[in-house]
Amino acid sequence: MLHIFCPHCQEYREEDEFHYRGQAHIVRPKDPEALTDEEWGSYLFFRKNPKGIHHELWYHVTGCRQFFNVTRDTVTYKIHESYKVGEQPAVKSEGDLA
């Protein structure tokens, strides 16, 4: 079981208090109506699925009910950091280096 640090509650809690909500740092298109169907579908449905460091969005369901981001290694399940939405991660993923 993962123990996740909630940056809002300022404490570690067991993972069953949280829900994984997908990839973090997804930027909504500024003008969605200008997108083609292919571009809109890509925005809605296609996400990174890396082997290694990945930035994820989590929701503290049974605690403070706040969203926050987690940087986790998908191979080892090690959590490197958690931080509030809007903040930038200290640990970079391979995709961030491009």
XYZ file of C-alpha atoms in Angstrom, residues 48 93-98:
7
model
C 1.371 9.706 -21.472
C 10.266 13.326 -15.756
C 12.003 12.231 -18.947
C 9.289 13.998 -20.988
C 9.996 17.278 -19.150
C 13.554 17.346 -20.492
C 12.471 17.718 -24.120
